[in-house]
XYZ file of C-alpha atoms in Angstrom:
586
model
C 51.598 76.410 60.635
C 50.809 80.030 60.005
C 48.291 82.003 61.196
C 45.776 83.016 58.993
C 44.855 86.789 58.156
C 41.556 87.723 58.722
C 39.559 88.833 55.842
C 39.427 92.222 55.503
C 37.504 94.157 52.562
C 40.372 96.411 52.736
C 42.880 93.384 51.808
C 40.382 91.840 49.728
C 40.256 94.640 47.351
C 43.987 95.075 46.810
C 45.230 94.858 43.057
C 47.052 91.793 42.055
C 50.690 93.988 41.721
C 50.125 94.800 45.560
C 49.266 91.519 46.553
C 52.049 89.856 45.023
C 54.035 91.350 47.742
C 52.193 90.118 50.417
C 53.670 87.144 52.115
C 52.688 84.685 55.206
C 53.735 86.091 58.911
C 54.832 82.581 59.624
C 54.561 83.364 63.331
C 55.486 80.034 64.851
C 58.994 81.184 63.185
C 59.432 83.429 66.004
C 62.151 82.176 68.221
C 61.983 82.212 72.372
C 64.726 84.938 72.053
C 62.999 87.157 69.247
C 60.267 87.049 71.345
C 62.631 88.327 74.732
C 63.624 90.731 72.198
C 60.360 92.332 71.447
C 59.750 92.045 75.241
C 62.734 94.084 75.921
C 62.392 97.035 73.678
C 58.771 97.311 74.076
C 59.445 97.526 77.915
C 62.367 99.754 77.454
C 60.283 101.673 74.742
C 57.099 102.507 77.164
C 59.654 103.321 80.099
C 61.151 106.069 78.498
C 58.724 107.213 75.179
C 56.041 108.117 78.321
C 57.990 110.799 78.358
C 59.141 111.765 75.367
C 56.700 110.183 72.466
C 53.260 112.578 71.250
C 50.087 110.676 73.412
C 48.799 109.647 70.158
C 51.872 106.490 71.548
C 50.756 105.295 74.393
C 47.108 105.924 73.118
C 47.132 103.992 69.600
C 49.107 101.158 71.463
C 45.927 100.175 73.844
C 43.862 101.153 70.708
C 45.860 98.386 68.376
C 45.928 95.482 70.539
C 50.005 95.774 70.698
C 50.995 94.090 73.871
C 54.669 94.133 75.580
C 54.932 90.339 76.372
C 54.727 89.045 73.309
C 54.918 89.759 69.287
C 51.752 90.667 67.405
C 49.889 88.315 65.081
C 49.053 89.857 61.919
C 45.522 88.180 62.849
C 45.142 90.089 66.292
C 46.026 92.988 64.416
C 44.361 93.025 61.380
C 40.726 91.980 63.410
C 41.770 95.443 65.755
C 42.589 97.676 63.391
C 39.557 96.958 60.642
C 37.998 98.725 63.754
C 39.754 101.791 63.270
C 39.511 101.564 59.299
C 43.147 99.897 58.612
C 44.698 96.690 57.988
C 47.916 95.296 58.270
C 50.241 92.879 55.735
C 53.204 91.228 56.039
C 55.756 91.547 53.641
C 59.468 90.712 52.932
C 61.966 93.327 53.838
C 62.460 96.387 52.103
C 59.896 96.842 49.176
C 59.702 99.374 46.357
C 59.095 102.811 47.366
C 55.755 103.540 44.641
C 54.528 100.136 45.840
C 55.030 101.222 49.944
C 53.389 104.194 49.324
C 50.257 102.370 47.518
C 49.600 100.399 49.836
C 49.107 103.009 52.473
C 46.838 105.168 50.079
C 44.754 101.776 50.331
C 44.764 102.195 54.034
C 46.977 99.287 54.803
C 50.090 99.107 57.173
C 52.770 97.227 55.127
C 54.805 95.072 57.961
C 58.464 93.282 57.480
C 57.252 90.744 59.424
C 61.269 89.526 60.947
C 62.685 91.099 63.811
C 65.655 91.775 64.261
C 68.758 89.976 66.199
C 69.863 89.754 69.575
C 72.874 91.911 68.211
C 71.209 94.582 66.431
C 68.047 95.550 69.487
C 68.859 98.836 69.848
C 68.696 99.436 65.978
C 68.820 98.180 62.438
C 68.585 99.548 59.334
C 66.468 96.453 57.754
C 62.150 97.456 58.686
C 61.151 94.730 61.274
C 57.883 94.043 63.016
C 59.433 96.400 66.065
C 59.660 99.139 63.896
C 56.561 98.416 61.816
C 53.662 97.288 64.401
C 55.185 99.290 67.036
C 56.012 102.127 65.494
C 53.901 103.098 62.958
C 50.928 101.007 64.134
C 50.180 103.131 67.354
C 50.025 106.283 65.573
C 47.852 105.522 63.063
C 44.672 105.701 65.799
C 45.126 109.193 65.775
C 42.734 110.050 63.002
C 44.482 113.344 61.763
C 47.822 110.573 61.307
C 46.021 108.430 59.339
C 44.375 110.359 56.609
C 47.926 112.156 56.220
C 49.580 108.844 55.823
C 46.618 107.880 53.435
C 47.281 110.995 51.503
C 50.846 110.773 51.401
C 50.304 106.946 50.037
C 47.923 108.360 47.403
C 50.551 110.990 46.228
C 53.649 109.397 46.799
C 53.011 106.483 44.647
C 52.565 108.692 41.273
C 55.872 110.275 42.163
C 58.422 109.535 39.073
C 61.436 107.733 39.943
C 64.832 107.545 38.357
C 67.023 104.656 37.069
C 69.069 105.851 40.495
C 66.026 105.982 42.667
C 65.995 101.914 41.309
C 69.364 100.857 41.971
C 69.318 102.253 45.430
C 66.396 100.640 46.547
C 68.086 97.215 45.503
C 71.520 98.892 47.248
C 69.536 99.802 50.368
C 67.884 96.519 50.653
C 70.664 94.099 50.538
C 72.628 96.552 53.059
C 69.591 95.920 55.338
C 69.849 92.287 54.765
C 73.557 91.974 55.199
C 73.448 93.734 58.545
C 70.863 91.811 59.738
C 71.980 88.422 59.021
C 74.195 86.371 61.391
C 77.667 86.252 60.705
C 77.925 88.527 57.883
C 81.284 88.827 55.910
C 82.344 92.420 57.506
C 83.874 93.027 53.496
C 80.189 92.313 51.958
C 78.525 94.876 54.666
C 81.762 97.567 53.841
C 81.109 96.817 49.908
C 76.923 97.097 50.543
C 77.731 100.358 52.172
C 80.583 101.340 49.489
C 77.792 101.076 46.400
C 75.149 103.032 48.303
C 77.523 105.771 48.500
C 78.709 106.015 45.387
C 75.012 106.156 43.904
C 74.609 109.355 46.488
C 76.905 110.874 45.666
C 75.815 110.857 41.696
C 75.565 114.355 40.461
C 72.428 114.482 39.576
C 69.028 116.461 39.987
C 66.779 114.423 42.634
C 63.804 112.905 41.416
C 60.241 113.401 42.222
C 60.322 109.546 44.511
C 64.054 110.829 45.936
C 61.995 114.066 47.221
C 58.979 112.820 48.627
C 60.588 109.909 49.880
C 62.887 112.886 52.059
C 59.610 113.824 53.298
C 58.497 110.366 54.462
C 61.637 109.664 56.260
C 61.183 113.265 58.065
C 57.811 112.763 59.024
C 56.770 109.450 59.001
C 60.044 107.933 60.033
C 61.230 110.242 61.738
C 59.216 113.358 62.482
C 58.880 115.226 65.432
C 55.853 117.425 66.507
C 55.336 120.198 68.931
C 57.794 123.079 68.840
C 61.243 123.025 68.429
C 61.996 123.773 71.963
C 59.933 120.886 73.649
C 59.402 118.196 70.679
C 57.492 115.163 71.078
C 58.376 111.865 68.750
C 55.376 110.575 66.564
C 58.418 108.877 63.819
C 57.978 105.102 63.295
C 62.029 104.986 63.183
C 62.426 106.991 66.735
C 59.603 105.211 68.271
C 61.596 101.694 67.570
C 64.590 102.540 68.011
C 65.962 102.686 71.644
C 69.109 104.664 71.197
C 68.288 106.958 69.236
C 64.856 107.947 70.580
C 67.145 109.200 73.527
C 69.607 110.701 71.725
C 67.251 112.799 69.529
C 66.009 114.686 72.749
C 69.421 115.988 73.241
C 70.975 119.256 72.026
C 73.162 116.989 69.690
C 70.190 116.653 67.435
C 69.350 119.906 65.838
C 65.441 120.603 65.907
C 63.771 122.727 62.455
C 60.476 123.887 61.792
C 59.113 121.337 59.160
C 58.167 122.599 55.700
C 58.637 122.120 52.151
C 62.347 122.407 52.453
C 62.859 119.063 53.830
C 62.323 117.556 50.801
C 65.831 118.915 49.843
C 67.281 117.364 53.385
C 68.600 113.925 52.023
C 69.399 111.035 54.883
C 72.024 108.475 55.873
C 70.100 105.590 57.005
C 73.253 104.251 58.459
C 74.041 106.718 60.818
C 71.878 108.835 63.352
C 70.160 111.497 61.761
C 71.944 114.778 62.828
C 68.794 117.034 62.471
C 65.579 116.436 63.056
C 62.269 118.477 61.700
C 59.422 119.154 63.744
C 55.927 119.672 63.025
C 53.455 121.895 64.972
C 50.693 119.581 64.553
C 49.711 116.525 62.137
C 47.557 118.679 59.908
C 49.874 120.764 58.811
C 51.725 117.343 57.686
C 49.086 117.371 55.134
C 49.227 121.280 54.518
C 53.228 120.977 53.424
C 52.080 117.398 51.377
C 49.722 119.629 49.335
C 52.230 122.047 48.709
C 54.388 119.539 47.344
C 52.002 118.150 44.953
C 51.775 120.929 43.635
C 54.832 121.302 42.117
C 54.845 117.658 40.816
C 54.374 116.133 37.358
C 50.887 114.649 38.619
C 49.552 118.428 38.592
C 51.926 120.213 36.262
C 51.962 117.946 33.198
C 53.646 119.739 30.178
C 57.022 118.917 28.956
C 58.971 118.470 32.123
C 56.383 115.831 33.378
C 56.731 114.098 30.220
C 60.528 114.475 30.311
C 61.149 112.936 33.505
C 58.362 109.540 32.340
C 60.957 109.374 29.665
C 64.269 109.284 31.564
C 62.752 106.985 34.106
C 62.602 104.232 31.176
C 59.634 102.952 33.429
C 56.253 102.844 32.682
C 53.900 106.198 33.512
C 50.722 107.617 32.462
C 50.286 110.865 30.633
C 46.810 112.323 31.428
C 45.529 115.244 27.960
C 43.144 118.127 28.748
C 40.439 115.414 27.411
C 41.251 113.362 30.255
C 42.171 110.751 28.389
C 45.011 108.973 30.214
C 48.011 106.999 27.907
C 49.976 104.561 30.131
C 53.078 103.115 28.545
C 57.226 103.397 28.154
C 57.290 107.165 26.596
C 60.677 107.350 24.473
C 60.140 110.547 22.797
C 58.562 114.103 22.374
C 58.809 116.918 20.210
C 57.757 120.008 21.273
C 57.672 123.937 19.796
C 59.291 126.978 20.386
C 57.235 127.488 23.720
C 58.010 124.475 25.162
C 54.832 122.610 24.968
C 55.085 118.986 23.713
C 53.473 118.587 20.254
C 54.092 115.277 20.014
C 54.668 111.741 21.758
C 55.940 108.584 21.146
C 55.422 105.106 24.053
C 57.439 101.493 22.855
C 56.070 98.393 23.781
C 52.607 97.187 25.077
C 50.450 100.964 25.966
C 46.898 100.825 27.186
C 44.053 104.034 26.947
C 42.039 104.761 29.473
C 39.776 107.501 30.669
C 39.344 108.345 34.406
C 41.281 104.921 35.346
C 39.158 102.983 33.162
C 40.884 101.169 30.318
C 38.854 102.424 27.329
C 36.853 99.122 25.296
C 38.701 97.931 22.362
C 42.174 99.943 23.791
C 44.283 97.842 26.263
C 47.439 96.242 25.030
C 46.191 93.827 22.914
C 45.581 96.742 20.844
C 48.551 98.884 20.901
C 51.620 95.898 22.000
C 53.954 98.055 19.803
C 53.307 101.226 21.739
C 51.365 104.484 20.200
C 52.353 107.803 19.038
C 50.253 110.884 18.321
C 50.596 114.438 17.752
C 48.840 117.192 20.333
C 47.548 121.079 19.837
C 45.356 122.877 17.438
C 44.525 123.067 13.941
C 46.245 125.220 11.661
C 44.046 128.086 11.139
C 41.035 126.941 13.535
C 40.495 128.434 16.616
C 39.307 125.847 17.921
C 41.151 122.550 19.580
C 39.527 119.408 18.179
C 38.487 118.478 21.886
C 36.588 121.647 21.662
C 34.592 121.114 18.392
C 30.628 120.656 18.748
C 29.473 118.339 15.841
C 28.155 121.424 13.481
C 32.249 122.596 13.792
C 33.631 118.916 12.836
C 31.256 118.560 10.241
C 32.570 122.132 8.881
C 36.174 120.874 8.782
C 35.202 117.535 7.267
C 35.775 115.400 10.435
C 33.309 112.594 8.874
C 33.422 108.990 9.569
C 34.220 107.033 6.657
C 35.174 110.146 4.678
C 39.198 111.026 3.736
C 41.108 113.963 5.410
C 43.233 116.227 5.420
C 44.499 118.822 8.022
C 47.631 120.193 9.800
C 48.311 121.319 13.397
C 49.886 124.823 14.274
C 53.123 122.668 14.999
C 53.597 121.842 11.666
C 52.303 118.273 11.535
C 49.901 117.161 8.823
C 47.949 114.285 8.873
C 46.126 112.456 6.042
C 43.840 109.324 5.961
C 40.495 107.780 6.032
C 38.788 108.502 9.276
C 37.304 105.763 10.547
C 35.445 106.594 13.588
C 35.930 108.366 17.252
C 35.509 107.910 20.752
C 34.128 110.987 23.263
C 34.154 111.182 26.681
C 31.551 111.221 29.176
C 30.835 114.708 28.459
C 30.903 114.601 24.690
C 33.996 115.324 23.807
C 36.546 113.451 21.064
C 39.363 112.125 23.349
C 40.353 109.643 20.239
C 40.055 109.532 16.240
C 40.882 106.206 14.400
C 42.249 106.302 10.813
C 42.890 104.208 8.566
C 45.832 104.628 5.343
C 46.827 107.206 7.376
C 50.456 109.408 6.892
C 51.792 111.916 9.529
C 54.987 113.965 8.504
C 56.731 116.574 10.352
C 59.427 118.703 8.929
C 60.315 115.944 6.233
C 60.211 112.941 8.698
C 57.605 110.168 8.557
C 55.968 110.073 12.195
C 53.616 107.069 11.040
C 52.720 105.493 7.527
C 49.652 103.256 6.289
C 51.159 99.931 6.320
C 51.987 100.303 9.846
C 48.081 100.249 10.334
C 45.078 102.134 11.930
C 46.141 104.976 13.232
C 44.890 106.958 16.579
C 44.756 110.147 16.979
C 44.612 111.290 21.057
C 43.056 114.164 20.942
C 44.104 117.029 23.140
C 45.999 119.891 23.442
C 47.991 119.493 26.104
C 49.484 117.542 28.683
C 48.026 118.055 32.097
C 49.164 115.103 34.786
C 52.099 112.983 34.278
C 52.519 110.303 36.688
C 54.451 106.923 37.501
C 52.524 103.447 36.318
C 49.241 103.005 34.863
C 45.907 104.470 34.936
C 44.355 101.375 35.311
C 46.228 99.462 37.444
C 44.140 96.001 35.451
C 46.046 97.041 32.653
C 49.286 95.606 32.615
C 50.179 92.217 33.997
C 52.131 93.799 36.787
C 52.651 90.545 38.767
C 56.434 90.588 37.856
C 58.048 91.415 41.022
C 61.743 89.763 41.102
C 64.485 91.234 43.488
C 67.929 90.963 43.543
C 68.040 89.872 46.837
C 65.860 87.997 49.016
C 65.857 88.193 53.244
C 68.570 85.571 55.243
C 66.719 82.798 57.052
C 68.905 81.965 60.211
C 69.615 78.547 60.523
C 70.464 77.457 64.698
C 73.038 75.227 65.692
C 72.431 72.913 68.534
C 73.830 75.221 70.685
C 71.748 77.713 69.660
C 68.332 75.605 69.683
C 69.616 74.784 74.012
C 69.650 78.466 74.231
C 66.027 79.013 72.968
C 65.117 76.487 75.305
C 66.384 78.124 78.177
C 64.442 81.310 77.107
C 61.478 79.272 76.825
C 61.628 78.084 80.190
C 61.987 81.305 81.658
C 58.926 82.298 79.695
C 56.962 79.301 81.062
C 57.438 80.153 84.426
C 56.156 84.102 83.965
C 53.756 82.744 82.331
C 52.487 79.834 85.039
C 52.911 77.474 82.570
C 54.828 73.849 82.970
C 58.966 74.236 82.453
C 61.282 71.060 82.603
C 63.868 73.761 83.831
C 63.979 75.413 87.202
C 65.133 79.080 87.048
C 68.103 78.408 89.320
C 68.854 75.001 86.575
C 68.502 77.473 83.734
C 71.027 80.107 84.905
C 73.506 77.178 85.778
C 73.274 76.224 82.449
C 73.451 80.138 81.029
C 76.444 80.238 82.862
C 78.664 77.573 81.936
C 77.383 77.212 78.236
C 76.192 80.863 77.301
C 78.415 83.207 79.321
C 78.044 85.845 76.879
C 74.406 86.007 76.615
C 72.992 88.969 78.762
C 69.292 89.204 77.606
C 68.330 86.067 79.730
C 69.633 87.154 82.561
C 67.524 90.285 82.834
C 64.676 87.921 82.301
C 65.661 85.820 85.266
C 66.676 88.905 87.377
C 62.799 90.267 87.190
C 61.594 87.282 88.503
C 63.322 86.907 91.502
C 64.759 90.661 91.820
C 62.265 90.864 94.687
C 61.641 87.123 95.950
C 65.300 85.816 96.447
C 67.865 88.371 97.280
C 71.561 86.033 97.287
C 69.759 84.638 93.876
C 69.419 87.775 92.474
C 72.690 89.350 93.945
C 74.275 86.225 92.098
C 72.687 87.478 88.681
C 73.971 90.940 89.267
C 77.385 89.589 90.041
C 77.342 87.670 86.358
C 75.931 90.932 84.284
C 78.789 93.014 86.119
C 81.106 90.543 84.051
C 79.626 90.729 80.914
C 79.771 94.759 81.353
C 83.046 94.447 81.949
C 83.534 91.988 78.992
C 81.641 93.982 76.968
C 81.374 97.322 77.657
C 79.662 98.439 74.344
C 76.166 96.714 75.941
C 76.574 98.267 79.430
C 73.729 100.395 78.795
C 71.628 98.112 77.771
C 72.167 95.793 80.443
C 71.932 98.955 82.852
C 68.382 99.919 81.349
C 67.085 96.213 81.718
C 67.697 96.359 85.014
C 66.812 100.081 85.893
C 63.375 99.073 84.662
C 62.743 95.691 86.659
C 64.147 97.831 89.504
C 61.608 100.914 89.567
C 58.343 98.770 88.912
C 55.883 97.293 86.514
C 55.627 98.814 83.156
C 51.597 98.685 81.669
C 50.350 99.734 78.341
């Protein structure tokens, strides 16, 4: 049975496209060896991060009820964090970048809630609940953290993505799930890894998501702060990962000042990162985030915001100097000789809405076949129409229920029967309905009367341009479907004796009733599960200091495994390194 989630307002208020990725923890899924697993790397983790991880570590860990022994419950968390203003989720895998990002700018802590195998502890590309809870949970206690990562959420999700951005997410996410599943067909991982590079390796100008999602991985993931000469980790991806948290100390790593220009550093999430940028403090996180924004479509507008909604073939949100806000697939624009767009053109269902409120009478029921409208003054008025107190429209004949005439600077004329308009909060026409209404530009029909009432969206220009709706109640966003879905393992009998020799090695740290003696479980590990080192280690701390010819005899077995298999030598070396120097507390 799975644990329930405590309510949280934070959770409660989520929008129905966030909450469609939100899944069950399913905690009694956790096997006796995930769980030796977590044990393991958290121990390993606190041994050596004392030294090496910013205090906010160590700190957020006490303050987010993460223990070593066993994995968190998305309960335990959620009740500890709602303290601290937060709340955690579990999710499947690898989501989509915009919704990630969202759900942080709602204050939530999106969690893959699997961990990952026996095989992969020292890393794996696929998020897990060691890299998730124990990486980024700890640091979000530190309040300067948080608010950046709330920023960055609130920012990063209006970034525009590509078709490319896309098909690497799905690319990325099935390499994760390949590596992590048991048994993989070594072909499948080398043909994952194949399509991932060829979509990197497309010439092409990186998007707005490919940028700030550069910036996440070198900050969030894998940030460093401090100076460059004695760096601390604060990076959910260093924090979890045992290797490479080591290795990035080194002088193999190269250390740079953070700034703007590692949104230009792209990453290999296959491969240790070979530089590594470092950040004098977290506010400045949010100092080079600003910067950033500021050179994005959600500030700019114009035609290049509107360009790059229209080669993402996804749907975006234009926001006009009226404020109000068009959400829809944008196919087309025309603009003049200076560049600004004159004209737009959405397909398919389009909703209106001012200040992230669908406008009354304007959702996609009323515009399923899109919307298109021309922008910029009147020919010969110095005025925009946005701009016009009611003694001006009266003066150019903008009556309800009268017929009219008029053409913008552009070129585009408009004729019809006005029917009636909607202002803004201040008083200003944001929209003009007509009826038997004819646009023409430069001898082409932009709209006709039979294709119905017409509306005008008044404004001159083009000031925010962002990815998905203004109002995210909108659109029936509930559509999620992915090519690819997470592996469940499925145990063989051996397997399932194995869990129940980790079990009974848990019982008896734990005080608790075991049908297995230690010394029965380690005959059994021997003769059944010779190549299993993990439990071993497990043993070995419990009688390291109790039973010296039983603990010499455990030794004796990990020497042959080492010798076996040489590749986990340091891993058994660490276990035992940190049984042998003393108890390791939160």
């Amino acid at each position: 049975m799975s644990l329930p989630i405590e309510s949280n307002p934070l959770i409660d208020r989520l929008p129905p496209h966030l909450k469609q990725f939100i899944k069950p923890q399913n905690y009694e899924e956790y096997t006796s060896i995930n769980q030796a697993v977590w044990r393991y790397v958290m121990r390993k983790n606190i041994a050596s991060l004392s030294k090496v991880a910013h205090k906010s570590y160590l700190e957020g860990l006490k303050k987010t009820g993460i223990g070593i022994d066993e994995i968190p419950s998305m309960y335990g968390m959620n009740r500890i964090l709602k303290e601290i203003g937060w709340a955690a989720v579990a999710v499947d895998g690898f989501i989509p970048p915009n919704a990630f990002m969202e759900f942080q700018a709602y204050n939530i802590l999106v969690i893959a809630s699997d961990i990952r195998q026996l095989e992969n502890i020292e890393y794996t590309p696929a998020p897990d609940i060691i890299h998730e809870a124990a990486g980024h949970a700890p640091i979000i206690a530190n309040p300067d953290y948080a608010e950046y990562l709330r920023r960055f959420g609130k920012i990063g999700c209006k970034a525009i993505s590509s078709k490319r951005d896309y098909d690497i997410y799905e690319a990325v996410r099935l390499l994760s799930i390949l590596k992590e599943a048991h048994n993989t067909d070594p072909s499948a991982i080398e043909d994952a890894e194949k399509r991932i590079f060829e979509l990197q390796n497309q010439k092409e100008d990186p998007s707005e998501m490919a940028l700030i999602r550069n910036l996440h991985w070198w900050t969030v993931e894998y940030g460093l702060i401090g100076s460059t000469d004695e760096p601390k980790i604060y990076g959910a991806g260093l924090l979890s990962s045992i290797g490479e948290s080591e290795w990035c100390m080194t002088d193999n790593v190269k250390k740079l000042a953070y700034s703007p220009e590692a949104a230009f550093q792209d990453f290999d999430i296959t491969k240790p990162q070979p530089q590594l940028f470092v950040t004098p403090d977290f506010a400045y996180l949010c100092q080079v985030l600003e910067e950033f924004a500021d050179t994005m479509a959600l500030r700019k507008g114009g035609h290049r915001g509107l360009a790059k909604l229209i080669e993402s073939e996804n749907l975006g949100t234009i926001e006009l100097s009226t404020g109000l806000q068009i959400s829809g697939i944008f196919t087309r624009m025309i603009k003049n000789e200076d560049n600004e767009v004159i004209y737009f053109e959405t397909k398919g269902p389009t909703a209106l809405s001012f200040r992230e409120k669908e406008l009354i009478g304007h959702g996609v029921d009323a515009h399923p076949d899109g919307l298109r409208s021309p922008l910029g003054k009147l020919k010969g008025i110095n005025l925009a129409i946005e701009n016009m107190s009611p003694r001006d429209l009266k003066a150019y004949n903008f009556y309800d229920g009268e017929y009219i005439e008029f053409e913008f600077e552009s070129g585009i004329t408009v004729a019809g029967l006005n029917i009636t308009g909607i202002r803004n909060i201040q008083g200003e026409l944001i929209l003009i309905q007509f009826s038997e209404c004819t646009i023409t530009y430069k001898g082409e029909f932009l709209f006709k009367p039979e294709w119905g009432t017409f509306d005008l969206a008044v404004g001159k220009e083009i000031v925010s341009a962002f990815s998905g709706p203004a109002d995210d109640y909108s659109f029936d966003l509930v559509t999620h479907t992915t090519e690819t879905n997470t592996i469940k393992r499925t145990h063989s009998s051996k397997e399932e004796e194995l869990h129940s020799l980790y079990q009974a090695v848990k019982n008896v740290r734990n005080g608790e009733n075991t049908k297995f003696s230690l010394e029965a479980v380690f005959a059994i590990l021997k003769k059944d599960h010779g190549e299993d080192w993990l439990l071993p280690i497990e043993i070995y701390e419990l009688v390291y200091d109790r039973d010296q010819n039983f603990a010499e005899n455990i030794i004796q077995h990990l020497e042959k495994i080492k010798a076996e298999r040489p590749e986990i030598k340091n891993l058994i070396d660490s276990g035992i390194d940190i049984i042998t120097k003393g108890a390791i507390t939160v």
